[in-house]
Every structure is written in structure tokens, then in C-alpha cells.
PDB file of C-alpha atoms in Angstrom:
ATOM      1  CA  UNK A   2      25.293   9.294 -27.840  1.00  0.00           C
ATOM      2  CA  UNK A   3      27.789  10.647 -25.204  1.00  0.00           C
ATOM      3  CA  UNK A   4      24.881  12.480 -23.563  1.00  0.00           C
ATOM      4  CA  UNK A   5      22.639   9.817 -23.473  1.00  0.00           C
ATOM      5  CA  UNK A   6      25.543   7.609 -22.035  1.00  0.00           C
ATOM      6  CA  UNK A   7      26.201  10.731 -19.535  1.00  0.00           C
ATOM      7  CA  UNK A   8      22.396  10.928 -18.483  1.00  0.00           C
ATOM      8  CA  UNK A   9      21.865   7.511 -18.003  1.00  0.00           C
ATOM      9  CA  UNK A  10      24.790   7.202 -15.537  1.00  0.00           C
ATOM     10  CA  UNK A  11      24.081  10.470 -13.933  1.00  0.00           C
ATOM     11  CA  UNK A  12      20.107   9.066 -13.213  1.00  0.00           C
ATOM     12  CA  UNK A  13      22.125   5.488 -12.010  1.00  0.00           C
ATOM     13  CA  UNK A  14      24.115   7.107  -9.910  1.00  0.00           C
ATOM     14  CA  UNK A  15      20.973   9.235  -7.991  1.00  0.00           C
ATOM     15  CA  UNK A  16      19.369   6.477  -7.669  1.00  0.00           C
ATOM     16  CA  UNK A  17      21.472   4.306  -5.979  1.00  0.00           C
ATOM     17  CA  UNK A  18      20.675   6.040  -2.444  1.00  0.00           C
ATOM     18  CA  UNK A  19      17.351   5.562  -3.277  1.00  0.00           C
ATOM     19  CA  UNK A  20      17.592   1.478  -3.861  1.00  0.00           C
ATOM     20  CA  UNK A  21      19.781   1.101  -1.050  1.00  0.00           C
ATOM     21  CA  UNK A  22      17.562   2.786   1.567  1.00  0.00           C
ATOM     22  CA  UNK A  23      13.981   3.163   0.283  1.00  0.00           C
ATOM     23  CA  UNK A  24      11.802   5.997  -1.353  1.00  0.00           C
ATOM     24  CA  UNK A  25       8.881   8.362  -0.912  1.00  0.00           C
ATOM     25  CA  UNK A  26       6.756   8.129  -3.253  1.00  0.00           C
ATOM     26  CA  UNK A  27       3.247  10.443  -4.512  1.00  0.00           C
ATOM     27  CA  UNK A  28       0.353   9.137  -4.148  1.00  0.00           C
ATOM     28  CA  UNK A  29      -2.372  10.888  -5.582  1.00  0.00           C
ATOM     29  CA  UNK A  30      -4.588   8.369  -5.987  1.00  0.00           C
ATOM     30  CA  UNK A  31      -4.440   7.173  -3.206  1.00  0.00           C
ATOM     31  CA  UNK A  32      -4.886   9.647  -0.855  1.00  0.00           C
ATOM     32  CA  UNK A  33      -8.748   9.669   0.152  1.00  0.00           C
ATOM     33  CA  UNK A  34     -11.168   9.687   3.363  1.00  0.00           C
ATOM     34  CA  UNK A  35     -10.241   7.460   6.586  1.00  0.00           C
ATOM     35  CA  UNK A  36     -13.775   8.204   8.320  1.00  0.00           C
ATOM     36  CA  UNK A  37     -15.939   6.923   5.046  1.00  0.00           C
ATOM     37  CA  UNK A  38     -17.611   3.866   5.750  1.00  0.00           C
ATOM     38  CA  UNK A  39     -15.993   0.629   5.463  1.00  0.00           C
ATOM     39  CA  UNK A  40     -17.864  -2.152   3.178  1.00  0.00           C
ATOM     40  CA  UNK A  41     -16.462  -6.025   3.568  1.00  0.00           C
ATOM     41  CA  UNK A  42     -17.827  -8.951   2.165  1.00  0.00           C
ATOM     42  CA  UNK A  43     -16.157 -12.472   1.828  1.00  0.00           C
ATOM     43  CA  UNK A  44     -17.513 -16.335   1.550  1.00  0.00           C
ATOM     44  CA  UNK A  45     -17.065 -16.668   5.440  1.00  0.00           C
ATOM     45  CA  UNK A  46     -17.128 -14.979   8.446  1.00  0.00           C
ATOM     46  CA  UNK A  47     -16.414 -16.229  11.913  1.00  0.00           C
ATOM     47  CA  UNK A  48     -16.521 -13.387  15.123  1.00  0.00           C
ATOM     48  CA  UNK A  49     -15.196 -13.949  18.310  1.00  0.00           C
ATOM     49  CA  UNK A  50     -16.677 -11.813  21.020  1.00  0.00           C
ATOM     50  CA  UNK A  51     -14.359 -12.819  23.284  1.00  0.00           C
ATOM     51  CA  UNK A  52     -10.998 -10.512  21.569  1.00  0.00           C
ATOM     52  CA  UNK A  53     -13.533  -8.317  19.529  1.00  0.00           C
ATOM     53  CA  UNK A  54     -12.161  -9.839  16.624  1.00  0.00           C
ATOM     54  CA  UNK A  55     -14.213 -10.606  12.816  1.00  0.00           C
ATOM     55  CA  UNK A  56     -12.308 -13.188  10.697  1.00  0.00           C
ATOM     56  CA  UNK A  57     -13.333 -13.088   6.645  1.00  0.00           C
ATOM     57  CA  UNK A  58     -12.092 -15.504   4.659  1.00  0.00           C
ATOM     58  CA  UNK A  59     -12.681 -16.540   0.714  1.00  0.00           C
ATOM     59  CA  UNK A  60     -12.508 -13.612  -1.513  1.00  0.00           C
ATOM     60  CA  UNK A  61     -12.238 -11.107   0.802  1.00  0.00           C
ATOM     61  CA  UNK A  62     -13.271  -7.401  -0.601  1.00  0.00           C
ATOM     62  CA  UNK A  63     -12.920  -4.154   1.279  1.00  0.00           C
ATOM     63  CA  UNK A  64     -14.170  -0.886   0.343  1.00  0.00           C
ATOM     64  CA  UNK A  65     -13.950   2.255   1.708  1.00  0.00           C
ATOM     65  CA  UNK A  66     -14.741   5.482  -0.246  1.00  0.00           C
ATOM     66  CA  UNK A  67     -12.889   5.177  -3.713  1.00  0.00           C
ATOM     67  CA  UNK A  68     -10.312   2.307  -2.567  1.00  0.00           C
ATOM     68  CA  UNK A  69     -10.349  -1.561  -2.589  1.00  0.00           C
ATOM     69  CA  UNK A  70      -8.461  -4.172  -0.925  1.00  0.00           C
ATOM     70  CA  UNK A  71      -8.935  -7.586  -1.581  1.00  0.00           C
ATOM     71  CA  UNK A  72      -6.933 -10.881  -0.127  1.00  0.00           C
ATOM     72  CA  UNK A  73      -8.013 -14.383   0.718  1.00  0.00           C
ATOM     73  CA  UNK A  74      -7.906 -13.436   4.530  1.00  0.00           C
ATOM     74  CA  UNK A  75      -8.635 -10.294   6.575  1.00  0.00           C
ATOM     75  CA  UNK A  76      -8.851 -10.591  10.346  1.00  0.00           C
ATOM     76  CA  UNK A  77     -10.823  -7.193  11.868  1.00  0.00           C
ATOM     77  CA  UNK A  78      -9.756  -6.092  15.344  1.00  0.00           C
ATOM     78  CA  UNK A  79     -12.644  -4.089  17.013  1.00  0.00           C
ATOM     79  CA  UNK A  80     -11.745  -1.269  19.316  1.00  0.00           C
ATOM     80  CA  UNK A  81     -12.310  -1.722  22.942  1.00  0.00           C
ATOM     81  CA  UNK A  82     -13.635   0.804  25.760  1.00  0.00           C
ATOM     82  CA  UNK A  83     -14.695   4.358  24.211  1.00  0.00           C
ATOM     83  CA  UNK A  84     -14.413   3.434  20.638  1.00  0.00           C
ATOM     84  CA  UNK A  85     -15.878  -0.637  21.184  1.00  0.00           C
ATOM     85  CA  UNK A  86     -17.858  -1.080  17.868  1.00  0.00           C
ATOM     86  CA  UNK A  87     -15.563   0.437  15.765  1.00  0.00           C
ATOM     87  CA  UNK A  88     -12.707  -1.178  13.530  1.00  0.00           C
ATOM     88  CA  UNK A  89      -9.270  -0.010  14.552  1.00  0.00           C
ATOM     89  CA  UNK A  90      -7.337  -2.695  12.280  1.00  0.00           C
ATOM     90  CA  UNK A  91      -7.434  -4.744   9.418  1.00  0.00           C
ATOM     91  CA  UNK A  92      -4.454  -7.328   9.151  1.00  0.00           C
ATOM     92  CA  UNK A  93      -5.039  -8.904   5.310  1.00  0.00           C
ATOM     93  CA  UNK A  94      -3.077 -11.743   4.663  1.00  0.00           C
ATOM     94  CA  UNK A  95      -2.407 -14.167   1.662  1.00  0.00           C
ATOM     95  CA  UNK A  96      -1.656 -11.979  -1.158  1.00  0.00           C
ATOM     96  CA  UNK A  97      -3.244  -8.650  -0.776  1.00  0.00           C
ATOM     97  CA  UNK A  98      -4.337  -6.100  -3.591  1.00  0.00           C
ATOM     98  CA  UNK A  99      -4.857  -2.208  -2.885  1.00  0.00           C
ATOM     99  CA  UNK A 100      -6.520  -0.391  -5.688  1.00  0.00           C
ATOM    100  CA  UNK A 101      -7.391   3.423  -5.846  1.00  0.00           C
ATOM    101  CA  UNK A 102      -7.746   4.812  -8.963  1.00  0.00           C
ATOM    102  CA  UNK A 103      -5.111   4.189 -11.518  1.00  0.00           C
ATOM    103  CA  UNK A 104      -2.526   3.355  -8.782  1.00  0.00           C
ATOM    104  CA  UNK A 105      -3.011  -0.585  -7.174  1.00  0.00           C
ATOM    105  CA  UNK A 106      -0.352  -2.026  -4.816  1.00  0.00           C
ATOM    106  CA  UNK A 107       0.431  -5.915  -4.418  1.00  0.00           C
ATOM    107  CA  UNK A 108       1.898  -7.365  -1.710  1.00  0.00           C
ATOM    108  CA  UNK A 109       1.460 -10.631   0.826  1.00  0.00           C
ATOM    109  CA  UNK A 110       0.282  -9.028   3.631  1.00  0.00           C
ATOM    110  CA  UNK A 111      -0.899  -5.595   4.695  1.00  0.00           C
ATOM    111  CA  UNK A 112      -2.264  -4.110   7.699  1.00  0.00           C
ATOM    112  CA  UNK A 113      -4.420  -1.013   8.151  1.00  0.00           C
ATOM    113  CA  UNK A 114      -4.734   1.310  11.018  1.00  0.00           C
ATOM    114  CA  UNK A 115      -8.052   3.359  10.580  1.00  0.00           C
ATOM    115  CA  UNK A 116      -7.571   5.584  13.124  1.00  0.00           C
ATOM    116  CA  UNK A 117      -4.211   6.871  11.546  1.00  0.00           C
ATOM    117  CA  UNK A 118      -5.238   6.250   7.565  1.00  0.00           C
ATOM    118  CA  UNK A 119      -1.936   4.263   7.514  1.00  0.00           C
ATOM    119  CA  UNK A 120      -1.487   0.931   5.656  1.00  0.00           C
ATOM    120  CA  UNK A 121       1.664  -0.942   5.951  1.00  0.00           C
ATOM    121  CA  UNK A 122       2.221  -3.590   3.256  1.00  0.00           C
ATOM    122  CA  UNK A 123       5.188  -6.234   3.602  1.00  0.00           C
ATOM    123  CA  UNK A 124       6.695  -9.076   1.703  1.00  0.00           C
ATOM    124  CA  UNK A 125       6.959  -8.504  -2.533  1.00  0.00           C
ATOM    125  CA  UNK A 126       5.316  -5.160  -2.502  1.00  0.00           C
ATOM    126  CA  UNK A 127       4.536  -3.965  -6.200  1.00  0.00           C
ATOM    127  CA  UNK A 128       3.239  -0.656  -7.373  1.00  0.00           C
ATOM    128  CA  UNK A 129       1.841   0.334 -10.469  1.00  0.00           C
ATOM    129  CA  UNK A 130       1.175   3.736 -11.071  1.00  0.00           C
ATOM    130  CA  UNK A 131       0.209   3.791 -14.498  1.00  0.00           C
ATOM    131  CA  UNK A 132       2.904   2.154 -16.777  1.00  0.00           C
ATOM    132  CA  UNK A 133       5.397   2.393 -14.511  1.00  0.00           C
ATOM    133  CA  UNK A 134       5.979   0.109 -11.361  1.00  0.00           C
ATOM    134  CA  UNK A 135       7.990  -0.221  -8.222  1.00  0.00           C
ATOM    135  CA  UNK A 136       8.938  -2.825  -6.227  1.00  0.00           C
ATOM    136  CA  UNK A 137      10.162  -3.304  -2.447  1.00  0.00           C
ATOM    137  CA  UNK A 138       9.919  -5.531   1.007  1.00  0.00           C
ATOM    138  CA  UNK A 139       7.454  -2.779   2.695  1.00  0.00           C
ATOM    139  CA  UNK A 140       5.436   0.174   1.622  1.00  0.00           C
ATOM    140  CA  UNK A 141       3.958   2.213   4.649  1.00  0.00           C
ATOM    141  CA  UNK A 142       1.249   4.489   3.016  1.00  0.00           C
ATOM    142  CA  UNK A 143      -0.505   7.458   4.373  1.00  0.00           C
ATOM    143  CA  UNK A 144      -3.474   7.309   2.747  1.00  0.00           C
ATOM    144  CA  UNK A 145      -4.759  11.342   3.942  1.00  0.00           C
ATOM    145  CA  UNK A 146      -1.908  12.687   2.843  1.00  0.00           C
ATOM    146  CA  UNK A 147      -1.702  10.230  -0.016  1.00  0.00           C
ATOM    147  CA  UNK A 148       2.083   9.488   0.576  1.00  0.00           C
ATOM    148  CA  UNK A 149       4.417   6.295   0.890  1.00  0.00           C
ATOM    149  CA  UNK A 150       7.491   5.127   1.557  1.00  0.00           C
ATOM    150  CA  UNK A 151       9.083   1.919  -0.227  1.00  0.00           C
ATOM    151  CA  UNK A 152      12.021   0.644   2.005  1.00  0.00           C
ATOM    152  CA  UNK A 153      14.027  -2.470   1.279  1.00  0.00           C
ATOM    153  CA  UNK A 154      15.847  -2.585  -2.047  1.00  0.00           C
ATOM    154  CA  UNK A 155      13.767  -0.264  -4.141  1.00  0.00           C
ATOM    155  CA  UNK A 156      13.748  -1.063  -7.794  1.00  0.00           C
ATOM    156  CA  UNK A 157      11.715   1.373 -10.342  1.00  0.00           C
ATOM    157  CA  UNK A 158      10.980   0.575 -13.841  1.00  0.00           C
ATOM    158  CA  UNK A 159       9.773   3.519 -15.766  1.00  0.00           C
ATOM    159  CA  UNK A 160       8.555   3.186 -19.262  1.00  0.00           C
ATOM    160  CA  UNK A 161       9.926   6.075 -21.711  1.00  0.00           C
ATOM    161  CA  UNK A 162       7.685   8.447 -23.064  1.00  0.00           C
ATOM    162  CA  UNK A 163       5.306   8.307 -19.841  1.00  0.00           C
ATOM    163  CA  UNK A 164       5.284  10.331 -16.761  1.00  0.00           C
ATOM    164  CA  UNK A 165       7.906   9.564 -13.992  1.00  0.00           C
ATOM    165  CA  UNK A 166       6.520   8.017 -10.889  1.00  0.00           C
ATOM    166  CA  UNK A 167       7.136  11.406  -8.406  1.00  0.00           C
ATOM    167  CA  UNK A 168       9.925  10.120  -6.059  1.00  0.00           C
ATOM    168  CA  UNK A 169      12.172  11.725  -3.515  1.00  0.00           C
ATOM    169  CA  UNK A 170      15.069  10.506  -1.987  1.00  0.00           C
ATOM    170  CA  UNK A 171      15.809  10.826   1.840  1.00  0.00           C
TER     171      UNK A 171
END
């Protein structure tokens, strides 16, 4: 029982850096290819030509190779000049979902860079990686390298007898 006790602290302990100032976290699932195409439909869509802009609303679902992202809302920002015709951000709003594979992230909002493959999720972010789940204020994912980092008051839940979400502290 003393060892137990002695583990358990010990594992508090190393984790406190890692609630107070955020984690990196593996993302295997995640990780996948920026330059697939990109797949939306919704109930709505409303384009502006004037700010190269594409405004979905009404279940809002985004594909791209092996991941989904769904929200109510997902404004598209069109690239000007060189690039013009091709999306260079998607700002989801209302409650977003990210799912690839058996990893999906929850959050209010999230917006995602194409050019860069990085997604930046804010406000009640959840993670699920299989049984296990963490929760933050912001998750800034990499999806080539299939990487994040969880910053603001990092809380992990791991169920016994499963593996460990792959964290490291900074």
C-alpha cells in the first residue's frame, strides 16, 4: 500500500508542471496530408467576392483525407494574389468537433491554417484518445507532424489498465 501511496504522489507531483503550464501531446492519429483535397458541405452557403470569403452554416462537415471537422459555422478565407482560389483558413465556430481516427477533439472554436497543417482550437478543448481524455483552454495541433500542445490548466484522466496518452512536459 505504501508504494502505491508513494507512486501516486510521485506521478502528482510530475504532473503538476504539466497542469500549470500546458502539455505536448502524440498525435498519431492525427497526423495526415495538408495538400489532400478539402470536401465541405453544410445547409447554407453565402460567398462574398468582395473579401474572398465562403460562409457555411447548418451542419457544417469538413473533410480532408482521413479527418473531419464539423461545427454549426465555418467561415473560409480564400487566398489572394498567387495562391487566389485556394483556401488558406478555416475559422469554425459554435462548438467544433475534430475527428481522425480513434483520437476526436472538442472545443468552441478552432481555426485552421492549410498552408502550415496547423489547427488551433480554443475555449473547453477536450481530447479523447481512446479511453483516456484531456482537457484545456487551447490545443494548437500540427497535424504533419501529428503533434499538439494543450496550454491552460491541463487536466488528464487516464483510465487504468489502458495505454497512457504519450505526454511530455516542457
Amino acid at each position: 500500500m505504501f508504494r502505491f501511496l508513494t507512486a501516486a504522489a510521485t506521478l502528482f507531483l510530475l504532473s503538476g508542471p504539466a497542469l500549470a503550464q500546458g502539455a505536448q501531446v502524440a498525435f498519431g492519429g492525427m497526423s495526415q496530408d495538408t495538400s489532400a483535397p478539402v470536401e465541405v458541405s453544410a445547409d447554407s452557403l453565402q460567398v462574398n467576392q468582395t473579401d474572398g470569403t465562403a460562409l457555411y452554416e447548418g451542419n457544417v462537415v469538413i473533410g480532408q483525407g482521413e479527418m473531419r471537422l464539423a461545427a454549426p459555422r465555418v467561415l473560409i478565407v480564400y487566398a489572394e494574389g498567387e495562391g487566389q482560389g485556394r483556401i488558406e483558413r478555416m475559422e469554425a465556430s459554435g462548438g467544433v468537433t475534430l475527428v481522425s481516427g480513434d483520437e476526436a477533439a472538442e472545443a468552441e472554436n478552432a481555426d485552421y491554417t492549410i498552408a502550415t497543417g496547423v489547427v488551433v482550437m480554443t475555449g473547453n478543448v477536450l481530447l479523447t484518445q481512446g479511453p483516456n481524455a484531456l482537457t484545456s483552454e487551447r490545443m494548437t495541433v500540427n497535424l504533419e507532424d501529428g503533434t499538439a500542445q494543450m496550454t491552460g490548466r491541463v487536466r488528464t484522466v487516464i483510465q487504468q489498465g489502458t495505454d497512457a496518452p504519450q505526454q511530455v512536459q516542457e
